[in-house]
PDB file of C-alpha atoms in Angstrom:
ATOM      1  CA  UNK A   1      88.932 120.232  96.908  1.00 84.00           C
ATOM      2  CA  UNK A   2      91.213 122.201  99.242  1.00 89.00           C
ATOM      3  CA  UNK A   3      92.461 121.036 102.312  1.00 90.00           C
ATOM      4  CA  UNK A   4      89.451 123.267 104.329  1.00 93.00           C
ATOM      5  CA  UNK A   5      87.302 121.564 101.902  1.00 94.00           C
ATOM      6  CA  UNK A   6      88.835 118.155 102.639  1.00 95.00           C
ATOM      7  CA  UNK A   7      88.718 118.624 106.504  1.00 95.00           C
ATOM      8  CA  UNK A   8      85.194 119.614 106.313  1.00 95.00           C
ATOM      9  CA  UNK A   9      84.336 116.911 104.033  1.00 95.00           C
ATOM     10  CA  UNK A  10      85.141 113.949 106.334  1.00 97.00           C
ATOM     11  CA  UNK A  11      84.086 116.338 109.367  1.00 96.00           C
ATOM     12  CA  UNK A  12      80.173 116.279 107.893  1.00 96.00           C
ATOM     13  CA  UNK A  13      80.959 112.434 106.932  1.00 96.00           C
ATOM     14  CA  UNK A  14      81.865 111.480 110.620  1.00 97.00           C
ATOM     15  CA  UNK A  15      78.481 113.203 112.366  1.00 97.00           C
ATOM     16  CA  UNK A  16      76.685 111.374 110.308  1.00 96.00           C
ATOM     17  CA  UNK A  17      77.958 108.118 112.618  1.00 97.00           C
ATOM     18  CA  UNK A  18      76.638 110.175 115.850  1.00 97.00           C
ATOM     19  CA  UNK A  19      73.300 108.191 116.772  1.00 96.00           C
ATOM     20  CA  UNK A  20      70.858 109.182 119.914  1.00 96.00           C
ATOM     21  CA  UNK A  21      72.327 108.744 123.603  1.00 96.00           C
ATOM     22  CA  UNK A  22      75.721 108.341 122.135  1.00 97.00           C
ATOM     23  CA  UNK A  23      78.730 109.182 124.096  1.00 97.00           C
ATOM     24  CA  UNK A  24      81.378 110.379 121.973  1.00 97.00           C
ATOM     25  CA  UNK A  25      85.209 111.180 122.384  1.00 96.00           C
ATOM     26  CA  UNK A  26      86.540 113.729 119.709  1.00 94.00           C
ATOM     27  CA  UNK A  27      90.326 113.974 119.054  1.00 91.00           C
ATOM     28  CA  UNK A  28      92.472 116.938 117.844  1.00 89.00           C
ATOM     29  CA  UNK A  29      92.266 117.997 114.078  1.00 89.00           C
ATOM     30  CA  UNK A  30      89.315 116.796 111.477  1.00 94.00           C
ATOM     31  CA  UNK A  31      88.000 114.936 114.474  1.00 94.00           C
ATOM     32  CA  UNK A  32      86.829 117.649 116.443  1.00 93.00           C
ATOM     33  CA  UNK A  33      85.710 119.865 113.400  1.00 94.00           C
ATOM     34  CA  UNK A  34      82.643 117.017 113.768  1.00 95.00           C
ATOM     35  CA  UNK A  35      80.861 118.874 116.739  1.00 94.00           C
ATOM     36  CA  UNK A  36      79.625 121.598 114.098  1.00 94.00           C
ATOM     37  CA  UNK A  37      77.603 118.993 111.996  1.00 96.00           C
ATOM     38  CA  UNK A  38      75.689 117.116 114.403  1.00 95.00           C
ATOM     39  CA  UNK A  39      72.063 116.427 112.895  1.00 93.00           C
ATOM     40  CA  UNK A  40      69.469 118.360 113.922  1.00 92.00           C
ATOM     41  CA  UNK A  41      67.045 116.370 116.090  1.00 92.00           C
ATOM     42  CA  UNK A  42      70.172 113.849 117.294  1.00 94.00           C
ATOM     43  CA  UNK A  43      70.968 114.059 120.956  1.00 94.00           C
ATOM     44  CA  UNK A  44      74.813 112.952 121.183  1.00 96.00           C
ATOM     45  CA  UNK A  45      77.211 113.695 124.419  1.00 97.00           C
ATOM     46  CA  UNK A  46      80.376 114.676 123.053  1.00 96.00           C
ATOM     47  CA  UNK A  47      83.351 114.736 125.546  1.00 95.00           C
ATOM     48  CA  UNK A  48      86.697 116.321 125.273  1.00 92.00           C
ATOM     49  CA  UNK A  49      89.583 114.302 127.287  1.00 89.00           C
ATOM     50  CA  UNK A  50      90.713 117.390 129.104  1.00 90.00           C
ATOM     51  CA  UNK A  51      87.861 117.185 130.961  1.00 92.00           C
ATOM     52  CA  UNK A  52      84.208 118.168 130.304  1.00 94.00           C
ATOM     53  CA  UNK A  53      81.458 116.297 128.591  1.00 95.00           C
ATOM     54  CA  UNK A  54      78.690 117.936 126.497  1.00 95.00           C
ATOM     55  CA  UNK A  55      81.630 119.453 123.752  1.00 94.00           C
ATOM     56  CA  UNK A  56      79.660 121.755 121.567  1.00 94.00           C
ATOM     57  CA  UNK A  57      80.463 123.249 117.846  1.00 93.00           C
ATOM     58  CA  UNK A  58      83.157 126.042 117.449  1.00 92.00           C
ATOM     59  CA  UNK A  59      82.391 129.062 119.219  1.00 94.00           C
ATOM     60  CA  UNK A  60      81.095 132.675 116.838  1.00 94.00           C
ATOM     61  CA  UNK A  61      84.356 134.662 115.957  1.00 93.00           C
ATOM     62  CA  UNK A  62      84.827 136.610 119.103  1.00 93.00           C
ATOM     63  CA  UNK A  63      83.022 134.443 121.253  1.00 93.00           C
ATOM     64  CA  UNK A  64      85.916 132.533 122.114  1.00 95.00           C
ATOM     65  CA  UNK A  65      86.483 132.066 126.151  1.00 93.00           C
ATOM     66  CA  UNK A  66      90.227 132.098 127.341  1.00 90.00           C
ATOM     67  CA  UNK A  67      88.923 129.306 129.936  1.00 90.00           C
ATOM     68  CA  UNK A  68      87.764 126.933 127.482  1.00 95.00           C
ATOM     69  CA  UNK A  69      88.862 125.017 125.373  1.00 92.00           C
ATOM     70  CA  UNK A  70      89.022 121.366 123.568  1.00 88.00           C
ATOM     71  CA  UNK A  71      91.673 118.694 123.446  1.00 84.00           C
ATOM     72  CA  UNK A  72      93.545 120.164 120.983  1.00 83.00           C
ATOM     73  CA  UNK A  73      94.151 123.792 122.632  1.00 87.00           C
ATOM     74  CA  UNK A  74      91.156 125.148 120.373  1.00 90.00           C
ATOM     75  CA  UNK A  75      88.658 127.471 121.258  1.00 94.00           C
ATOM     76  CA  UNK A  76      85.391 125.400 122.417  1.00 94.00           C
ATOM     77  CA  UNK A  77      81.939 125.948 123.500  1.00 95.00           C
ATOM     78  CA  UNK A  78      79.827 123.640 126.289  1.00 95.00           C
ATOM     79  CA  UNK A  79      76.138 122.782 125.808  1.00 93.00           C
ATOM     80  CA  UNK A  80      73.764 123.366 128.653  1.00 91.00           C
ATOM     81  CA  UNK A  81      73.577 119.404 129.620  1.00 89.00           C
ATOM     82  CA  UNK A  82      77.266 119.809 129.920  1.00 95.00           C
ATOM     83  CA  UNK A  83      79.642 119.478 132.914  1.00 95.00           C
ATOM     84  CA  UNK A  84      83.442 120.203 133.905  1.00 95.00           C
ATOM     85  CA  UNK A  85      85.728 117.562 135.831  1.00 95.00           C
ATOM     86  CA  UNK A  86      88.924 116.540 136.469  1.00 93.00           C
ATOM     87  CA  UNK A  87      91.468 114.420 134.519  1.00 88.00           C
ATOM     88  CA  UNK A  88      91.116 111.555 136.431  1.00 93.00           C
ATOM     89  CA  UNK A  89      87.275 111.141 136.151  1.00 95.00           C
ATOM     90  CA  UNK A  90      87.738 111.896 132.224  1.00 93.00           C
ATOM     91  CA  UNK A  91      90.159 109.343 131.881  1.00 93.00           C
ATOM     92  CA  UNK A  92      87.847 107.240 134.300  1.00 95.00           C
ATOM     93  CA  UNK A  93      85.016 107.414 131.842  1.00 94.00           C
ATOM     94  CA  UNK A  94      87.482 106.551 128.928  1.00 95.00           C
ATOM     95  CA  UNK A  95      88.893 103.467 130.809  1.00 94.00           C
ATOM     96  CA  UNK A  96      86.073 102.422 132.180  1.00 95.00           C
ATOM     97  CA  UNK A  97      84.458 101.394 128.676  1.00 95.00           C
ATOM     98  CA  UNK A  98      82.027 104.483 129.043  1.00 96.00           C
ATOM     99  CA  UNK A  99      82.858 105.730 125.813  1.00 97.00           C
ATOM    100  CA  UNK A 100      80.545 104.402 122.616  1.00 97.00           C
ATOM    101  CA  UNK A 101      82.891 105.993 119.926  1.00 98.00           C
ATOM    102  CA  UNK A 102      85.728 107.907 119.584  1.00 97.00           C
ATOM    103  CA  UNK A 103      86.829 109.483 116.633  1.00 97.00           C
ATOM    104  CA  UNK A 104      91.035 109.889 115.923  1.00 96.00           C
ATOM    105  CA  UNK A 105      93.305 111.143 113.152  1.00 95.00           C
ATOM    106  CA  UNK A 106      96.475 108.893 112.580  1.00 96.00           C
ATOM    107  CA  UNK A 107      99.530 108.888 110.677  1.00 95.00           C
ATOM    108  CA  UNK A 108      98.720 105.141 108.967  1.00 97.00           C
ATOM    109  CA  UNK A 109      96.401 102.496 109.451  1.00 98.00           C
ATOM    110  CA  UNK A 110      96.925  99.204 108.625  1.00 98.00           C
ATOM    111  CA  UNK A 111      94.022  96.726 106.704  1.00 98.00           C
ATOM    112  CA  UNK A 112      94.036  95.124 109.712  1.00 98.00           C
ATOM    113  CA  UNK A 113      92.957  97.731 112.400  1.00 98.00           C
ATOM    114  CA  UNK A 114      96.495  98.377 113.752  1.00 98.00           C
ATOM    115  CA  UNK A 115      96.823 102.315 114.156  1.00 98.00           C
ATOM    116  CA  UNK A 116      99.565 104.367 113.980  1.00 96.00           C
ATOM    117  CA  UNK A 117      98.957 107.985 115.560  1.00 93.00           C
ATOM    118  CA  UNK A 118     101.463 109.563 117.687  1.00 90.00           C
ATOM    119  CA  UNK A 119     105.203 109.430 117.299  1.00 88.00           C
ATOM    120  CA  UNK A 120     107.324 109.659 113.756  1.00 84.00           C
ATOM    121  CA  UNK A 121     110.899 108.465 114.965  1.00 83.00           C
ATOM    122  CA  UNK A 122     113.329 111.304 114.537  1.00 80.00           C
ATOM    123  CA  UNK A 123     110.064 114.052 114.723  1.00 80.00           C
ATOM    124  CA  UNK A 124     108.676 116.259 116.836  1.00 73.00           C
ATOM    125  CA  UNK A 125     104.754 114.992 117.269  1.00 68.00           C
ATOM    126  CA  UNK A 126     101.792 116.341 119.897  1.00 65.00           C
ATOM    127  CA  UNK A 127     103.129 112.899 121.700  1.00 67.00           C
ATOM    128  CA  UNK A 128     100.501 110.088 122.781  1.00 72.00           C
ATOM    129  CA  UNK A 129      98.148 111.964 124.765  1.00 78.00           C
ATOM    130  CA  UNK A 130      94.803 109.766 125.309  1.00 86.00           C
ATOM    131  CA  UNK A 131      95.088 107.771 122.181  1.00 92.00           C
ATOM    132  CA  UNK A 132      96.447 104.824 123.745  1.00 93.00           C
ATOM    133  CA  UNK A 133      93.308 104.512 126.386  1.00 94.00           C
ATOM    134  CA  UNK A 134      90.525 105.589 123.895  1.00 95.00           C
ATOM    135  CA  UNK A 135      91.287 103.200 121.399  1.00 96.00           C
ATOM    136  CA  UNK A 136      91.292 100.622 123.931  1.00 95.00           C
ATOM    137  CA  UNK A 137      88.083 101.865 126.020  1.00 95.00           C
ATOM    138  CA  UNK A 138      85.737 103.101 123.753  1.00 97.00           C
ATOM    139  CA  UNK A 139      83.853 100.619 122.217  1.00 97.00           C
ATOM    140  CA  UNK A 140      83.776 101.600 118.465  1.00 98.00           C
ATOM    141  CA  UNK A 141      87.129 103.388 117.136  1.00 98.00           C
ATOM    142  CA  UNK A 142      86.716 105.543 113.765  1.00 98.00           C
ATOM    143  CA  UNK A 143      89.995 106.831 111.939  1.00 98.00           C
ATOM    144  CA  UNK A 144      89.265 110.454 110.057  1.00 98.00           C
ATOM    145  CA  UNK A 145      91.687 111.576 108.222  1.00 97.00           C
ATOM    146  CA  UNK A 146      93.177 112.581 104.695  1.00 97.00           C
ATOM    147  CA  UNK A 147      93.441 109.922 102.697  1.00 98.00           C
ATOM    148  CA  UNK A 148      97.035 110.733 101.667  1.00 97.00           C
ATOM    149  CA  UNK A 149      99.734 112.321 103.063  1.00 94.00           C
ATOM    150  CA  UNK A 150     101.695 114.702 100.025  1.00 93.00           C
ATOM    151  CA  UNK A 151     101.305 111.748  97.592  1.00 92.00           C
ATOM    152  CA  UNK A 152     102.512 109.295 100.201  1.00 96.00           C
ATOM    153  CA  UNK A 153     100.098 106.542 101.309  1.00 98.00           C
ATOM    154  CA  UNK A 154      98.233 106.375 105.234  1.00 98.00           C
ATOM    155  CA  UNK A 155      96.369 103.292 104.350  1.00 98.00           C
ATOM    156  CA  UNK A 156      98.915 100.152 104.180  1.00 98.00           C
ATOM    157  CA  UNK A 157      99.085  96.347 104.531  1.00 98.00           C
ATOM    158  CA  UNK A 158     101.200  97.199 107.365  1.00 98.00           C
ATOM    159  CA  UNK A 159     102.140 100.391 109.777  1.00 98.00           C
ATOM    160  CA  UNK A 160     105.717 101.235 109.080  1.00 96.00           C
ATOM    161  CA  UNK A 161     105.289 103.670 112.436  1.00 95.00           C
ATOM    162  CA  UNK A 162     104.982 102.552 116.107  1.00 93.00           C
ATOM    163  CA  UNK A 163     101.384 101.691 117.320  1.00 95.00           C
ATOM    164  CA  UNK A 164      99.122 102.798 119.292  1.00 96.00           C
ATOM    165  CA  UNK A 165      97.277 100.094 119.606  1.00 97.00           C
ATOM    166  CA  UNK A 166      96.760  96.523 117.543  1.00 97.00           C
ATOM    167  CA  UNK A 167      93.630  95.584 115.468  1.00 98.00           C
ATOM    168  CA  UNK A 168      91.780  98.943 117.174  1.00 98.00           C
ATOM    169  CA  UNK A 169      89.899 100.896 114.171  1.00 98.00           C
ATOM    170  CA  UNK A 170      86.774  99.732 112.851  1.00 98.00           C
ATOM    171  CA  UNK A 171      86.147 102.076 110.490  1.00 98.00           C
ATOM    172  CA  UNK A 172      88.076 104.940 108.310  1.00 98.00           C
ATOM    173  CA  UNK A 173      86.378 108.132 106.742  1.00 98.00           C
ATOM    174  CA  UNK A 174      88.939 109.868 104.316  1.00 98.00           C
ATOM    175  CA  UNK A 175      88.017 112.477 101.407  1.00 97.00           C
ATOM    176  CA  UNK A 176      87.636 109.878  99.182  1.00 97.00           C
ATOM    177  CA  UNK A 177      85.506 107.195 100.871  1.00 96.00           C
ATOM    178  CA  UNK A 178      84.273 104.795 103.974  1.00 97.00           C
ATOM    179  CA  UNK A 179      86.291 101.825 104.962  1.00 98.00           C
ATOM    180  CA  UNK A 180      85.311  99.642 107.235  1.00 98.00           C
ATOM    181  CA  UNK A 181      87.877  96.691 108.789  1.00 98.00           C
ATOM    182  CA  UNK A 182      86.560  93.399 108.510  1.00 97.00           C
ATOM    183  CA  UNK A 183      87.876  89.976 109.260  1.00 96.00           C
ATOM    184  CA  UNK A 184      88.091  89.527 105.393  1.00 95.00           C
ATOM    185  CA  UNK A 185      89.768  92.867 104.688  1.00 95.00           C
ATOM    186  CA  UNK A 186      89.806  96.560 104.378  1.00 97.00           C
ATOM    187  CA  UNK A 187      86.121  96.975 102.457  1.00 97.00           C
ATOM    188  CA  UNK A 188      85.382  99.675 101.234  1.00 97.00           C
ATOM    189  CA  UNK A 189      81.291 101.009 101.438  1.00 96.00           C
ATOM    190  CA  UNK A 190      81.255 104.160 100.216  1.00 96.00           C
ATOM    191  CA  UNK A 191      83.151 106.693  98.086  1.00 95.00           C
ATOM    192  CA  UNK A 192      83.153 110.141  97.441  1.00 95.00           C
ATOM    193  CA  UNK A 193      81.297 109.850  93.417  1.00 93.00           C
ATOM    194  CA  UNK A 194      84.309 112.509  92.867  1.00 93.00           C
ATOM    195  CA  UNK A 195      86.531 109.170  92.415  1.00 95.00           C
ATOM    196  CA  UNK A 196      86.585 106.132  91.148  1.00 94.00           C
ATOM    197  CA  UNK A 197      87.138 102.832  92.721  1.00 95.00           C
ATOM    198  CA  UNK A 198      90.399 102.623  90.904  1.00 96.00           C
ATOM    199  CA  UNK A 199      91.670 106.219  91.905  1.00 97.00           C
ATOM    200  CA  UNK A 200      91.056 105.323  95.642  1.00 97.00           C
ATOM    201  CA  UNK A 201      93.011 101.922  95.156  1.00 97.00           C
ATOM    202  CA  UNK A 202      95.528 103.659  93.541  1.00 98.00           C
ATOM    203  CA  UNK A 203      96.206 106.468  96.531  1.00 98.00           C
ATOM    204  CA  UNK A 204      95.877 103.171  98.681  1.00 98.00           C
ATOM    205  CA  UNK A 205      98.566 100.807 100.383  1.00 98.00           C
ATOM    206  CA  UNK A 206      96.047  98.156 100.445  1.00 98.00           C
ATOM    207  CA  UNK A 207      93.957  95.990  98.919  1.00 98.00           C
ATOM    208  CA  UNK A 208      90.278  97.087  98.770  1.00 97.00           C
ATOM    209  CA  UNK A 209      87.187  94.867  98.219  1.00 97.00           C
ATOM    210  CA  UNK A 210      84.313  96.784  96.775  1.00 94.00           C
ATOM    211  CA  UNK A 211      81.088  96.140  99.034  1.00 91.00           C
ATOM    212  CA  UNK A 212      78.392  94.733  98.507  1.00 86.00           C
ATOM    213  CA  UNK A 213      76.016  97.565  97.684  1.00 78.00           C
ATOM    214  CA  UNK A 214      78.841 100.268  97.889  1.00 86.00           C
ATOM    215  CA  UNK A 215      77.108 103.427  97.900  1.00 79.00           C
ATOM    216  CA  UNK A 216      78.382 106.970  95.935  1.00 79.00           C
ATOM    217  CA  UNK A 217      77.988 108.905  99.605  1.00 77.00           C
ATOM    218  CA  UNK A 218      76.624 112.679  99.805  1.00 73.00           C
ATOM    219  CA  UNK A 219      78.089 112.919 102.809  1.00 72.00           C
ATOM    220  CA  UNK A 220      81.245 113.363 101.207  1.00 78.00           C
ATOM    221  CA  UNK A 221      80.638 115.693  99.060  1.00 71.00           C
ATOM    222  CA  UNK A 222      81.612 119.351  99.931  1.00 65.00           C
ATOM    223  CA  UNK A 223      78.515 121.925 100.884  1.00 59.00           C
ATOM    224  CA  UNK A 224      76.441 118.546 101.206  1.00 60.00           C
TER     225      UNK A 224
END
C-alpha cells in the first residue's frame, strides 16, 4: 500500500467504531479522514475542537469555504444538524465528559495505554492543542495511526516521548491491525489478512497476545 492507501485504510477501519447517537471528537491527520466513511444509515455527531459540532466529510474540489474549516486547518463541510460555538463551550463539552470517543494520531503508544502525541524534544511539533483534555474527557480514546514510523517502532513497552496522558487509549487501529489495551496486555483482534501475526509482532515494540477469535478484518483492506 501507499501512504494514501494506508491513511485511508485505517480511516474506513475507524468509522466502522462510529455507532448511533455517538458524539465523536476527530483529531488532525488519519483521524479526521474518518468523517468520509461514516455508514450509511448511522447517525453519529462528529465535532471538531475549534468549535462546531456536526463535522461532515471533505468538501467537492472547489467547494471548499475560506470560513470553514476542521482542527487541523483543513477544508471542512457542516451537516444540517450542525452548529458553530465558541472555544470555551467546545472545550466545555470535551471537559465535561460529553464526548463518547475521540479518535487521535500519536507519536508512540505504550502496551499500557500511556500516549505519546505532541512534543519530540529538540522538534518542531503542531504543540499539545486539545489532546491533553480529550484523552482525559472523552470516554473511549482510539489511537489511528501508521503502524511504523520509517522502520522505527510507535507501539512500545514503554513511551520514550513525553505524555499526554497515562493509561488513556483503549484501542489502536494501524494498517496492519486492531489492538485493543487490556489489563492483561496489548491484544491484538484483528489484522489486516495482508500480514501475518508474526510480521505485525515484528514491526512491534511489544508483546502481542493473539485474541481469542482474532478476526482477518475487511475493514482494513484498501477499496473495502
Amino acid at each position: 500500500m501507499d501512504r494514501q492507501q494506508i491513511k485511508e485504510t485505517i480511516a474506513k477501519r475507524v468509522a466502522k467504531e462510529f455507532k448511533d447517537g455517538d458524539f465523536v471528537n476527530l483529531g488532525i491527520g488519519i483521524p479526521t479522514l474518518a468523517s468520509d466513511y461514516v455508514a450509511e444509515g448511522v447517525e453519529v455527531t462528529l465535532q471538531s475542537e475549534n468549535g462546531y459540532s456536526g463535522a461532515g466529510p471533505a468538501p467537492e474540489a472547489g467547494k471548499e469555504r475560506a470560513d470553514l474549516v476542521n482542527a487541523g486547518g483543513m477544508p471542512g463541510t457542516i451537516t444540517k444538524i450542525g452548529s458553530f460555538f465558541n472555544s470555551a463551550t467546545s472545550f466545555g463539552l470535551i471537559r465535561g465528559g460529553h464526548v463518547d470517543m475521540t479518535v487521535l494520531g500519536a507519536l508512540q503508544v505504550a502496551e499500557n495505554g500511556d500516549l505519546a502525541n505532541y512534543m519530540i524534544p529538540g522538534k518542531h511539533v503542531p504543540g499539545m492543542g486539545g489532546a491533553m483534555d480529550l484523552v482525559s474527557g472523552a470516554k473511549k480514546v482510539i489511537v489511528a495511526m501508521e503502524h511504523t514510523q520509517k522502520g522505527n517502532h510507535k507501539i512500545l513497552e514503554r513511551c520514550t516521548l513525553p505524555l499526554t496522558g497515562k493509561g488513556v487509549v483503549d484501542m489502536i487501529i494501524t494498517e496492519m491491525g486492531v489492538m485493543e489495551v487490556t489489563d492483561e496486555g496489548l491484544v491484538l483482534t484483528e489484522l489486516n489478512p495482508d500480514f501475518t501475526f508474526d510480521e505485525i509482532q515484528a514491526a512491534t515494540g511489544a508483546t502481542l497476545i493473539k485474541g481469542e477469535g482474532i478476526v482477518e478484518s475487511d475493514g482494513l483492506v484498501p477499496g473495502k
